Amino acid sequence: MVEWLNPFSSEGQDTVREKGDLDNVFTRNNDLINIVAHSDHQNLSDDTLIPDSYGNLALKRIQWYIERKNNKDFKISDFAYLLNEEIAEADVISFHLLCQAIAIKFNLKSRESRLFIESQGKLIEDRLMKMMPQNRKEIVDKVLSQLILDDNFSWLYLKDLIASKKLSLEDLVIDNGEIIINREDFVAKFGDEFKDRAPDRMYDIIIGENIKELLLTSLIMQNTEDYIEKIKEMSSKVEIHPAISELGEKIATTITEISRKYSNYYGRIGEESLKIGNLQREAFPPCMAKTVEGVTSGGRNDAIVLMLTSFVSYARLFPGIFISGQEVKVSDIDPNLTITLNEILPIIYEAADNCSPPLFEDQPQERLNIISKLGFGMNTYPKLENEGETKWYTPMSCEKIKMHLPQLCRPDKLCKNVVNPLFYYSRRKWEMEREGKLKETQTDDTSDN
Ligand code: SF4
């Protein structure tokens, strides 16, 4: 039962040792099928809804989270087995398989790693919600005692959680650097402070079960991230089992396919649709047009690396980013990086060359920074295997440009109605389309999206 919430518990580790045979990751597992089929309210109308192996269960966990997050018509009954305690053993095995596959296939800061870590947190929340209050309280106390081994639980222990914003200091009660979680400690420390109210009652109001559950979920998420990092470090020294590599490939395909289902890379401003399309230089706002011609005054590096790189890449690949709010990576839209290599980078390099002095002449390392801002880490060229090492930097707002690169902002009439150069570009492109001035040229490798 504990392993259902804490896959790192000794119970969970024993299960993985005894039953987590890597040769059977995709072997049909009748016990698992039986548990799924007998889970309360499980939808059995379609065989594809039923995971038939530990590997498939791992993929279903990921699918569940993306669907739950994006699908307006999400049906809990399609995944009811994930909230059935009887699946605990299979679940903990699939969790550890996911950790390994994600560690060897993706970067720690990649969308895939984040999705998995978030999914683990959400799964714990949903499982807790389904429990009876007394049970819930007991198991939370038990799991927390496994996670917090030190009696003097200093807030410094949580510094990574706080730094990563998984937890806020404001959520905690801290006394002399020590975090107070238990009722007894709270009453002993602060009992005398409450004259008109029972300290017990105040504990329920100030701390209560919510904080403990939040702490539990955050600690498991942090431990998952640390565990993936550890596997990643070790993976260069050991031979990877083919089943783990296969699972890694399947995770990549699953996430890409489901994300595409909820992402057509379109957004709307009023009646305008913002589509992927060939880059139209004539639609660039004054700040970007000026940058492409070359920056001669100060701010040259920021103008090319920060401002132009993000603008050109999103204008070409995903102009609807701010409207859709989706998290995407370049290869979701440009799977072979053909557009990135043939259209996006050339215009950035052209602008860099037009600067005075040419950017790469005295600062060749800025090539790496440009690739990094596209999400491919500090590398000379964008390669799929490096994607996710850094984030795809989103375009700077007009406000930021005016503040940091005021010499490049020369607003025209259309600028009055925009807060980001990307909106200017989409608006102007739409106008050009209506005026029949849009050019249909260059590479277009997005047909399979
Ligand atoms: S107002 Fe915005 S879009 Fe227009 S030139 Fe200035 S920064 Fe560029």
CSV table of C-alpha atoms and ligand atoms in Angstrom, one decimal:
chain,number,residue,atom,x,y,z
A,1,MET,CA,0.0,0.0,0.0
A,2,VAL,CA,2.8,2.5,0.9
A,3,GLU,CA,4.5,1.8,-2.4
A,4,TRP,CA,1.4,3.0,-4.2
A,5,LEU,CA,2.2,6.5,-3.0
A,6,ASN,CA,6.0,6.2,-2.5
A,7,PRO,CA,7.7,4.1,-5.2
A,8,PHE,CA,11.0,4.7,-3.4
A,9,SER,CA,9.8,2.9,-0.2
A,10,SER,CA,11.6,-0.3,0.8
A,11,GLU,CA,8.4,-2.2,-0.1
A,12,GLY,CA,8.5,-0.6,-3.6
A,13,GLN,CA,12.2,-1.5,-4.0
A,14,ASP,CA,11.5,-5.1,-2.9
A,15,THR,CA,8.8,-5.4,-5.5
A,16,VAL,CA,11.0,-4.1,-8.3
A,17,ARG,CA,13.8,-6.5,-7.2
A,18,GLU,CA,11.5,-9.5,-7.1
A,19,LYS,CA,9.2,-8.9,-10.0
A,20,GLY,CA,10.8,-6.2,-12.2
A,21,ASP,CA,12.5,-8.6,-14.7
A,22,LEU,CA,13.6,-6.5,-17.6
A,23,ASP,CA,13.3,-9.4,-20.0
A,24,ASN,CA,9.5,-9.3,-19.4
A,25,VAL,CA,8.8,-5.6,-19.8
A,26,PHE,CA,6.6,-6.1,-22.8
A,27,THR,CA,5.4,-9.6,-22.0
A,28,ARG,CA,1.7,-10.1,-21.7
A,29,ASN,CA,0.8,-10.1,-18.0
A,30,ASN,CA,-2.5,-11.8,-17.2
A,31,ASP,CA,-2.5,-10.7,-13.5
A,32,LEU,CA,-2.2,-7.1,-14.6
A,33,ILE,CA,-5.0,-7.5,-17.2
A,34,ASN,CA,-7.2,-9.1,-14.5
A,35,ILE,CA,-6.7,-6.2,-12.1
A,36,VAL,CA,-7.4,-3.6,-14.8
A,37,ALA,CA,-10.5,-5.5,-16.0
A,38,HIS,CA,-11.9,-5.7,-12.4
A,39,SER,CA,-11.2,-2.1,-11.4
A,40,ASP,CA,-14.3,-0.2,-10.4
A,41,HIS,CA,-15.9,1.8,-13.2
A,42,GLN,CA,-13.2,0.8,-15.7
A,43,ASN,CA,-14.2,1.3,-19.3
A,44,LEU,CA,-13.7,-2.0,-21.1
A,45,SER,CA,-15.3,-1.1,-24.4
A,46,ASP,CA,-12.0,-1.1,-26.3
A,47,ASP,CA,-9.0,-3.4,-25.9
A,48,THR,CA,-6.6,-0.6,-26.4
A,49,LEU,CA,-7.7,0.9,-23.1
A,50,ILE,CA,-6.2,-2.1,-21.2
A,51,PRO,CA,-2.5,-2.2,-20.5
A,52,ASP,CA,-1.3,-5.8,-21.0
A,53,SER,CA,2.3,-5.5,-19.8
A,54,TYR,CA,4.4,-3.4,-17.4
A,55,GLY,CA,5.8,-1.5,-20.3
A,56,ASN,CA,2.3,-0.6,-21.6
A,57,LEU,CA,1.2,0.4,-18.2
A,58,ALA,CA,4.2,2.8,-18.1
A,59,LEU,CA,3.0,4.4,-21.4
A,60,LYS,CA,-0.6,4.6,-20.1
A,61,ARG,CA,0.6,6.5,-17.1
A,62,ILE,CA,2.0,9.2,-19.4
A,63,GLN,CA,-1.0,9.1,-21.7
A,64,TRP,CA,-3.3,9.5,-18.6
A,65,TYR,CA,-1.5,12.7,-17.6
A,66,ILE,CA,-1.5,14.4,-21.0
A,67,GLU,CA,-5.1,13.5,-21.6
A,68,ARG,CA,-6.1,14.6,-18.1
A,69,LYS,CA,-4.3,17.9,-18.6
A,70,ASN,CA,-5.6,18.7,-22.2
A,71,ASN,CA,-8.6,16.7,-23.1
A,72,LYS,CA,-11.9,18.6,-22.3
A,73,ASP,CA,-13.7,15.3,-22.6
A,74,PHE,CA,-11.3,13.3,-20.5
A,75,LYS,CA,-12.9,10.2,-19.1
A,76,ILE,CA,-11.6,9.0,-15.8
A,77,SER,CA,-13.2,5.6,-16.5
A,78,ASP,CA,-10.6,5.1,-19.3
A,79,PHE,CA,-7.9,5.0,-16.7
A,80,ALA,CA,-9.8,3.9,-13.5
A,81,TYR,CA,-7.2,1.2,-12.8
A,82,LEU,CA,-4.6,3.8,-12.0
A,83,LEU,CA,-6.7,4.6,-8.8
A,84,ASN,CA,-7.1,1.0,-7.9
A,85,GLU,CA,-4.8,0.0,-5.0
A,86,GLU,CA,-4.5,-3.5,-6.3
A,87,ILE,CA,-2.4,-2.3,-9.1
A,88,ALA,CA,0.3,-1.0,-6.7
A,89,GLU,CA,2.9,-3.6,-7.5
A,90,ALA,CA,2.6,-3.3,-11.3
A,91,ASP,CA,2.5,0.5,-10.8
A,92,VAL,CA,5.7,0.7,-8.9
A,93,ILE,CA,7.5,-1.5,-11.5
A,94,SER,CA,6.2,0.7,-14.3
A,95,PHE,CA,7.3,3.8,-12.4
A,96,HIS,CA,10.9,2.5,-12.1
A,97,LEU,CA,10.9,1.5,-15.8
A,98,LEU,CA,9.8,5.0,-16.7
A,99,CYS,CA,12.6,6.5,-14.6
A,100,GLN,CA,15.2,4.4,-16.4
A,101,ALA,CA,13.8,5.0,-19.9
A,102,ILE,CA,13.4,8.7,-19.4
A,103,ALA,CA,16.9,9.0,-17.9
A,104,ILE,CA,18.6,7.3,-20.9
A,105,LYS,CA,16.5,8.8,-23.6
A,106,PHE,CA,15.8,12.4,-22.5
A,107,ASN,CA,17.5,15.3,-20.8
A,108,LEU,CA,16.7,16.1,-17.2
A,109,LYS,CA,15.1,19.5,-18.1
A,110,SER,CA,13.3,18.1,-21.2
A,111,ARG,CA,9.6,18.4,-21.7
A,112,GLU,CA,9.4,14.6,-21.4
A,113,SER,CA,11.2,14.5,-18.0
A,114,ARG,CA,9.0,17.3,-16.7
A,115,LEU,CA,5.8,15.6,-17.9
A,116,PHE,CA,6.7,12.4,-16.1
A,117,ILE,CA,7.7,14.1,-12.8
A,118,GLU,CA,4.5,16.2,-12.9
A,119,SER,CA,2.4,13.1,-13.7
A,120,GLN,CA,3.8,11.4,-10.6
A,121,GLY,CA,2.7,14.3,-8.4
A,122,LYS,CA,-0.8,14.4,-10.0
A,123,LEU,CA,-1.2,10.7,-9.6
A,124,ILE,CA,-0.4,10.9,-5.9
A,125,GLU,CA,-2.9,13.8,-5.5
A,126,ASP,CA,-5.7,11.8,-7.2
A,127,ARG,CA,-5.0,8.7,-5.2
A,128,LEU,CA,-5.1,10.6,-1.9
A,129,MET,CA,-8.4,12.1,-2.9
A,130,LYS,CA,-9.9,8.7,-3.4
A,131,MET,CA,-9.0,7.5,0.1
A,132,MET,CA,-11.2,7.5,3.2
A,133,PRO,CA,-10.1,10.3,5.6
A,134,GLN,CA,-8.7,8.1,8.4
A,135,ASN,CA,-6.8,5.9,6.0
A,136,ARG,CA,-5.5,8.9,4.1
A,137,LYS,CA,-4.2,10.5,7.3
A,138,GLU,CA,-2.4,7.3,8.4
A,139,ILE,CA,-0.7,6.6,5.1
A,140,VAL,CA,0.4,10.2,4.7
A,141,ASP,CA,2.0,10.1,8.1
A,142,LYS,CA,3.6,6.8,7.3
A,143,VAL,CA,5.0,7.9,3.9
A,144,LEU,CA,6.2,11.2,5.4
A,145,SER,CA,8.1,9.4,8.1
A,146,GLN,CA,9.8,7.4,5.4
A,147,LEU,CA,10.7,10.5,3.4
A,148,ILE,CA,11.8,12.7,6.4
A,149,LEU,CA,14.4,10.7,8.3
A,150,ASP,CA,15.7,13.5,10.4
A,151,ASP,CA,13.8,14.5,13.6
A,152,ASN,CA,15.0,18.0,13.4
A,153,PHE,CA,13.6,18.7,10.0
A,154,SER,CA,15.3,21.9,8.8
A,155,TRP,CA,13.9,24.0,6.0
A,156,LEU,CA,17.3,23.7,4.3
A,157,TYR,CA,16.4,20.1,3.6
A,158,LEU,CA,13.7,21.5,1.3
A,159,LYS,CA,15.8,24.2,-0.4
A,160,ASP,CA,15.8,22.4,-3.8
A,161,LEU,CA,12.0,22.1,-3.6
A,162,ILE,CA,11.6,25.8,-2.8
A,163,ALA,CA,14.1,26.8,-5.4
A,164,SER,CA,12.2,24.8,-8.1
A,165,LYS,CA,8.9,26.3,-6.9
A,166,LYS,CA,7.5,22.9,-6.1
A,167,LEU,CA,6.9,24.2,-2.6
A,168,SER,CA,6.7,27.7,-1.1
A,169,LEU,CA,8.2,28.8,2.2
A,170,GLU,CA,4.9,30.5,2.9
A,171,ASP,CA,3.2,27.1,3.0
A,172,LEU,CA,5.3,26.0,6.0
A,173,VAL,CA,5.5,26.7,9.7
A,174,ILE,CA,9.1,27.2,10.7
A,175,ASP,CA,10.5,27.6,14.2
A,176,ASN,CA,14.3,28.3,14.5
A,177,GLY,CA,14.9,26.9,11.1
A,178,GLU,CA,13.0,23.7,11.9
A,179,ILE,CA,9.8,22.8,10.0
A,180,ILE,CA,6.9,21.9,12.3
A,181,ILE,CA,4.7,19.3,10.8
A,182,ASN,CA,3.3,17.1,13.6
A,183,ARG,CA,0.5,18.1,15.9
A,184,GLU,CA,2.4,17.2,19.1
A,185,ASP,CA,5.4,19.4,18.1
A,186,PHE,CA,3.1,22.2,17.2
A,187,VAL,CA,1.2,22.1,20.5
A,188,ALA,CA,4.4,21.8,22.5
A,189,LYS,CA,6.1,24.7,20.7
A,190,PHE,CA,3.1,27.1,20.3
A,191,GLY,CA,0.5,25.9,22.8
A,192,ASP,CA,1.1,28.8,25.2
A,193,GLU,CA,0.7,31.4,22.5
A,194,PHE,CA,-3.0,30.8,22.0
A,195,LYS,CA,-5.0,32.2,24.8
A,196,ASP,CA,-8.6,32.0,23.4
A,197,ARG,CA,-8.3,29.0,21.1
A,198,ALA,CA,-7.4,25.4,21.5
A,199,PRO,CA,-3.9,24.8,20.1
A,200,ASP,CA,-5.2,21.6,18.5
A,201,ARG,CA,-7.7,23.5,16.6
A,202,MET,CA,-5.1,26.1,15.5
A,203,TYR,CA,-2.9,23.2,14.3
A,204,ASP,CA,-5.8,22.1,12.0
A,205,ILE,CA,-6.2,25.6,10.7
A,206,ILE,CA,-2.5,26.5,10.2
A,207,ILE,CA,-1.0,23.2,9.2
A,208,GLY,CA,-3.5,20.4,9.0
A,209,GLU,CA,-3.4,17.5,6.5
A,210,ASN,CA,-3.2,19.7,3.4
A,211,ILE,CA,0.4,20.8,4.1
A,212,LYS,CA,1.5,17.3,4.9
A,213,GLU,CA,0.1,16.1,1.6
A,214,LEU,CA,1.6,18.9,-0.3
A,215,LEU,CA,5.0,18.1,1.3
A,216,LEU,CA,4.6,14.4,0.5
A,217,THR,CA,3.8,15.1,-3.1
A,218,SER,CA,6.6,17.6,-3.5
A,219,LEU,CA,9.2,15.4,-1.9
A,220,ILE,CA,8.3,12.4,-4.2
A,221,MET,CA,8.5,14.7,-7.2
A,222,GLN,CA,11.9,16.0,-6.1
A,223,ASN,CA,13.1,12.4,-5.3
A,224,THR,CA,12.0,11.3,-8.8
A,225,GLU,CA,14.0,14.1,-10.4
A,226,ASP,CA,17.1,13.3,-8.3
A,227,TYR,CA,16.7,9.6,-9.1
A,228,ILE,CA,16.5,10.2,-12.9
A,229,GLU,CA,19.6,12.4,-12.6
A,230,LYS,CA,21.4,9.6,-10.8
A,231,ILE,CA,20.4,7.0,-13.4
A,232,LYS,CA,21.6,9.4,-16.1
A,233,GLU,CA,25.0,9.7,-14.5
A,234,MET,CA,25.4,6.0,-14.2
A,235,SER,CA,24.0,5.2,-17.7
A,236,SER,CA,27.3,6.0,-19.5
A,237,LYS,CA,29.0,3.2,-17.4
A,238,VAL,CA,26.5,0.4,-17.9
A,239,GLU,CA,25.0,-1.4,-20.8
A,240,ILE,CA,21.4,-0.3,-21.4
A,241,HIS,CA,18.9,-3.2,-21.6
A,242,PRO,CA,17.1,-3.2,-25.0
A,243,ALA,CA,13.7,-3.2,-23.3
A,244,ILE,CA,14.6,0.2,-21.7
A,245,SER,CA,15.7,1.6,-25.0
A,246,GLU,CA,12.5,0.4,-26.6
A,247,LEU,CA,10.4,1.9,-23.9
A,248,GLY,CA,12.3,5.2,-24.3
A,249,GLU,CA,11.5,5.2,-28.0
A,250,LYS,CA,7.8,4.4,-27.3
A,251,ILE,CA,7.6,7.2,-24.7
A,252,ALA,CA,8.9,9.7,-27.3
A,253,THR,CA,6.4,8.6,-29.9
A,254,THR,CA,3.5,8.5,-27.3
A,255,ILE,CA,4.2,12.0,-26.1
A,256,THR,CA,4.7,13.4,-29.6
A,257,GLU,CA,1.5,11.8,-30.9
A,258,ILE,CA,-0.7,12.8,-28.0
A,259,SER,CA,0.7,16.3,-27.8
A,260,ARG,CA,0.0,16.7,-31.5
A,261,LYS,CA,-3.6,15.7,-31.0
A,262,TYR,CA,-4.0,18.6,-28.7
A,263,SER,CA,-1.8,21.0,-30.6
A,264,ASN,CA,-2.3,22.0,-34.1
A,265,TYR,CA,0.1,24.9,-33.6
A,266,TYR,CA,-2.7,27.3,-34.4
A,267,GLY,CA,-3.8,30.2,-32.3
A,268,ARG,CA,-6.3,33.0,-32.8
A,269,ILE,CA,-6.4,36.7,-32.4
A,270,GLY,CA,-10.0,37.7,-32.9
A,271,GLU,CA,-10.9,36.3,-36.3
A,272,GLU,CA,-7.3,35.8,-37.4
A,273,SER,CA,-5.8,32.4,-37.4
A,274,LEU,CA,-2.0,32.1,-36.7
A,275,LYS,CA,-0.6,29.3,-38.8
A,276,ILE,CA,2.8,27.8,-39.4
A,277,GLY,CA,3.9,29.3,-42.7
A,278,ASN,CA,6.8,30.4,-44.7
A,279,LEU,CA,8.8,33.3,-43.2
A,280,GLN,CA,7.7,36.6,-44.7
A,281,ARG,CA,10.4,39.2,-44.1
A,282,GLU,CA,8.1,41.9,-45.4
A,283,ALA,CA,5.8,41.3,-42.4
A,284,PHE,CA,8.6,41.9,-39.8
A,285,PRO,CA,8.0,44.7,-37.3
A,286,PRO,CA,10.5,47.7,-37.5
A,287,CYS,CA,12.6,46.3,-34.6
A,288,MET,CA,13.2,43.0,-36.3
A,289,ALA,CA,13.7,44.5,-39.8
A,290,LYS,CA,16.3,46.8,-38.4
A,291,THR,CA,18.1,43.9,-36.6
A,292,VAL,CA,18.2,41.8,-39.8
A,293,GLU,CA,19.9,44.8,-41.5
A,294,GLY,CA,22.6,44.6,-38.8
A,295,VAL,CA,23.1,46.3,-35.5
A,296,THR,CA,25.8,48.8,-35.4
A,297,SER,CA,25.2,50.4,-32.0
A,298,GLY,CA,25.2,48.7,-28.5
A,299,GLY,CA,23.1,45.7,-27.7
A,300,ARG,CA,24.3,43.8,-30.8
A,301,ASN,CA,24.6,40.4,-29.0
A,302,ASP,CA,21.3,40.6,-27.2
A,303,ALA,CA,19.5,41.8,-30.3
A,304,ILE,CA,20.7,38.7,-32.3
A,305,VAL,CA,20.9,36.0,-29.7
A,306,LEU,CA,17.9,36.9,-27.5
A,307,MET,CA,15.6,39.0,-29.6
A,308,LEU,CA,15.9,37.9,-33.2
A,309,THR,CA,16.5,34.2,-32.6
A,310,SER,CA,13.3,33.7,-30.6
A,311,PHE,CA,11.2,35.9,-32.8
A,312,VAL,CA,12.3,34.3,-36.1
A,313,SER,CA,11.9,30.7,-34.8
A,314,TYR,CA,8.5,31.2,-33.3
A,315,ALA,CA,7.3,33.4,-36.2
A,316,ARG,CA,8.2,30.6,-38.6
A,317,LEU,CA,7.2,27.5,-36.5
A,318,PHE,CA,4.7,28.5,-33.8
A,319,PRO,CA,3.3,32.0,-34.0
A,320,GLY,CA,0.4,31.0,-31.8
A,321,ILE,CA,2.6,30.3,-28.8
A,322,PHE,CA,1.2,33.0,-26.5
A,323,ILE,CA,-2.4,32.2,-27.3
A,324,SER,CA,-2.2,28.5,-27.1
A,325,GLY,CA,0.0,28.4,-23.9
A,326,GLN,CA,1.2,25.0,-25.0
A,327,GLU,CA,4.7,23.8,-24.2
A,328,VAL,CA,6.3,22.7,-27.5
A,329,LYS,CA,9.7,22.0,-28.8
A,330,VAL,CA,11.1,22.8,-32.2
A,331,SER,CA,11.1,19.2,-33.4
A,332,ASP,CA,7.3,18.9,-32.7
A,333,ILE,CA,6.8,21.2,-35.7
A,334,ASP,CA,10.0,20.7,-37.6
A,335,PRO,CA,10.7,17.0,-37.0
A,336,ASN,CA,13.8,16.8,-39.2
A,337,LEU,CA,15.0,20.3,-38.4
A,338,THR,CA,14.9,21.1,-42.1
A,339,ILE,CA,13.2,24.4,-41.6
A,340,THR,CA,15.4,25.3,-38.7
A,341,LEU,CA,18.6,24.6,-40.8
A,342,ASN,CA,17.4,26.0,-44.1
A,343,GLU,CA,15.3,29.0,-43.1
A,344,ILE,CA,15.6,30.0,-39.4
A,345,LEU,CA,19.4,29.8,-38.8
A,346,PRO,CA,20.3,31.4,-42.2
A,347,ILE,CA,18.4,34.6,-41.4
A,348,ILE,CA,19.9,34.8,-37.9
A,349,TYR,CA,23.4,34.2,-39.3
A,350,GLU,CA,22.7,36.8,-42.0
A,351,ALA,CA,21.8,39.4,-39.4
A,352,ALA,CA,24.8,38.5,-37.3
A,353,ASP,CA,27.0,39.0,-40.4
A,354,ASN,CA,25.4,42.4,-41.1
A,355,CYS,CA,26.4,43.7,-37.7
A,356,SER,CA,29.3,46.0,-37.2
A,357,PRO,CA,31.6,44.3,-36.3
A,358,PRO,CA,30.1,41.0,-37.5
A,359,LEU,CA,29.0,39.1,-34.5
A,360,PHE,CA,30.8,35.8,-34.9
A,361,GLU,CA,34.1,37.5,-35.9
A,362,ASP,CA,34.8,38.7,-32.4
A,363,GLN,CA,32.4,36.5,-30.5
A,364,PRO,CA,32.2,33.0,-32.1
A,365,GLN,CA,30.8,31.5,-28.9
A,366,GLU,CA,27.5,33.4,-29.7
A,367,ARG,CA,26.8,30.6,-32.2
A,368,LEU,CA,26.4,28.3,-29.3
A,369,ASN,CA,24.1,30.7,-27.5
A,370,ILE,CA,21.9,30.9,-30.5
A,371,ILE,CA,21.5,27.1,-30.7
A,372,SER,CA,20.9,27.1,-26.9
A,373,LYS,CA,18.0,29.6,-27.2
A,374,LEU,CA,16.4,27.2,-29.7
A,375,GLY,CA,16.4,24.5,-27.0
A,376,PHE,CA,19.3,22.4,-28.3
A,377,GLY,CA,21.9,23.1,-25.5
A,378,MET,CA,25.2,24.8,-25.9
A,379,ASN,CA,26.2,23.2,-29.2
A,380,THR,CA,27.4,24.3,-32.5
A,381,TYR,CA,24.5,22.8,-34.5
A,382,PRO,CA,21.0,21.8,-33.5
A,383,LYS,CA,20.8,18.1,-33.2
A,384,LEU,CA,17.7,16.1,-32.1
A,385,GLU,CA,19.6,14.2,-29.4
A,386,ASN,CA,20.5,17.5,-27.7
A,387,GLU,CA,17.0,18.9,-27.8
A,388,GLY,CA,15.6,19.7,-24.3
A,389,GLU,CA,19.1,20.5,-22.8
A,390,THR,CA,17.9,24.1,-22.8
A,391,LYS,CA,14.5,25.7,-23.2
A,392,TRP,CA,13.2,27.2,-26.5
A,393,TYR,CA,13.3,30.8,-25.5
A,394,THR,CA,10.0,32.7,-26.1
A,395,PRO,CA,10.0,36.1,-28.0
A,396,MET,CA,10.7,39.2,-25.9
A,397,SER,CA,7.8,41.6,-25.4
A,398,CYS,CA,7.7,45.1,-26.7
A,399,GLU,CA,8.1,46.3,-23.2
A,400,LYS,CA,11.3,44.4,-22.7
A,401,ILE,CA,12.7,45.5,-26.0
A,402,LYS,CA,11.9,49.1,-25.2
A,403,MET,CA,13.7,48.7,-21.9
A,404,HIS,CA,16.8,46.8,-23.0
A,405,LEU,CA,17.2,47.6,-26.7
A,406,PRO,CA,15.4,51.0,-27.1
A,407,GLN,CA,17.5,51.9,-30.1
A,408,LEU,CA,15.8,49.2,-32.1
A,409,CYS,CA,12.2,50.1,-31.4
A,410,ARG,CA,10.9,52.5,-34.0
A,411,PRO,CA,7.2,52.0,-33.8
A,412,ASP,CA,5.0,52.4,-36.8
A,413,LYS,CA,1.1,52.6,-37.0
A,414,LEU,CA,0.6,48.9,-36.5
A,415,CYS,CA,2.8,48.9,-33.4
A,416,LYS,CA,0.1,50.8,-31.5
A,417,ASN,CA,-2.0,47.7,-31.1
A,418,VAL,CA,0.7,45.1,-30.2
A,419,VAL,CA,2.5,44.1,-27.1
A,420,ASN,CA,4.8,41.6,-28.7
A,421,PRO,CA,6.6,41.7,-32.1
A,422,LEU,CA,5.1,38.3,-32.8
A,423,PHE,CA,1.6,39.8,-32.8
A,424,TYR,CA,2.7,42.5,-35.2
A,425,TYR,CA,4.1,39.8,-37.5
A,426,SER,CA,0.9,37.7,-37.4
A,427,ARG,CA,-1.3,40.8,-38.0
A,428,ARG,CA,0.8,42.1,-40.8
A,429,LYS,CA,1.0,38.6,-42.5
A,430,TRP,CA,-2.8,38.4,-42.3
A,431,GLU,CA,-3.2,41.8,-43.9
A,432,MET,CA,-0.7,40.8,-46.6
A,433,GLU,CA,-2.7,37.6,-47.3
A,434,ARG,CA,-5.8,39.6,-47.7
A,435,GLU,CA,-4.0,42.0,-50.0
A,436,GLY,CA,-2.7,39.1,-52.1
A,437,LYS,CA,0.9,40.0,-51.2
A,438,LEU,CA,1.9,36.8,-49.4
A,439,LYS,CA,4.8,35.0,-50.9
A,440,GLU,CA,4.6,31.2,-51.0
A,441,THR,CA,8.2,30.2,-51.2
A,442,GLN,CA,11.0,28.1,-49.6
A,443,THR,CA,11.1,24.9,-47.7
A,444,ASP,CA,8.0,23.5,-46.1
A,445,ASP,CA,8.6,20.3,-44.2
A,446,THR,CA,5.6,20.5,-41.9
A,447,SER,CA,3.3,18.4,-44.0
A,448,ASP,CA,3.4,15.5,-41.7
A,449,ASN,CA,2.2,17.6,-38.7
B,1,SF4,S1,6.5,48.6,-30.7
B,1,SF4,FE1,7.1,46.4,-30.5
B,1,SF4,S2,6.9,45.6,-32.5
B,1,SF4,FE2,6.9,47.8,-32.7
B,1,SF4,S3,9.1,48.3,-33.2
B,1,SF4,FE3,8.8,48.5,-31.0
B,1,SF4,S4,9.3,46.5,-30.1
B,1,SF4,FE4,9.1,46.2,-32.3
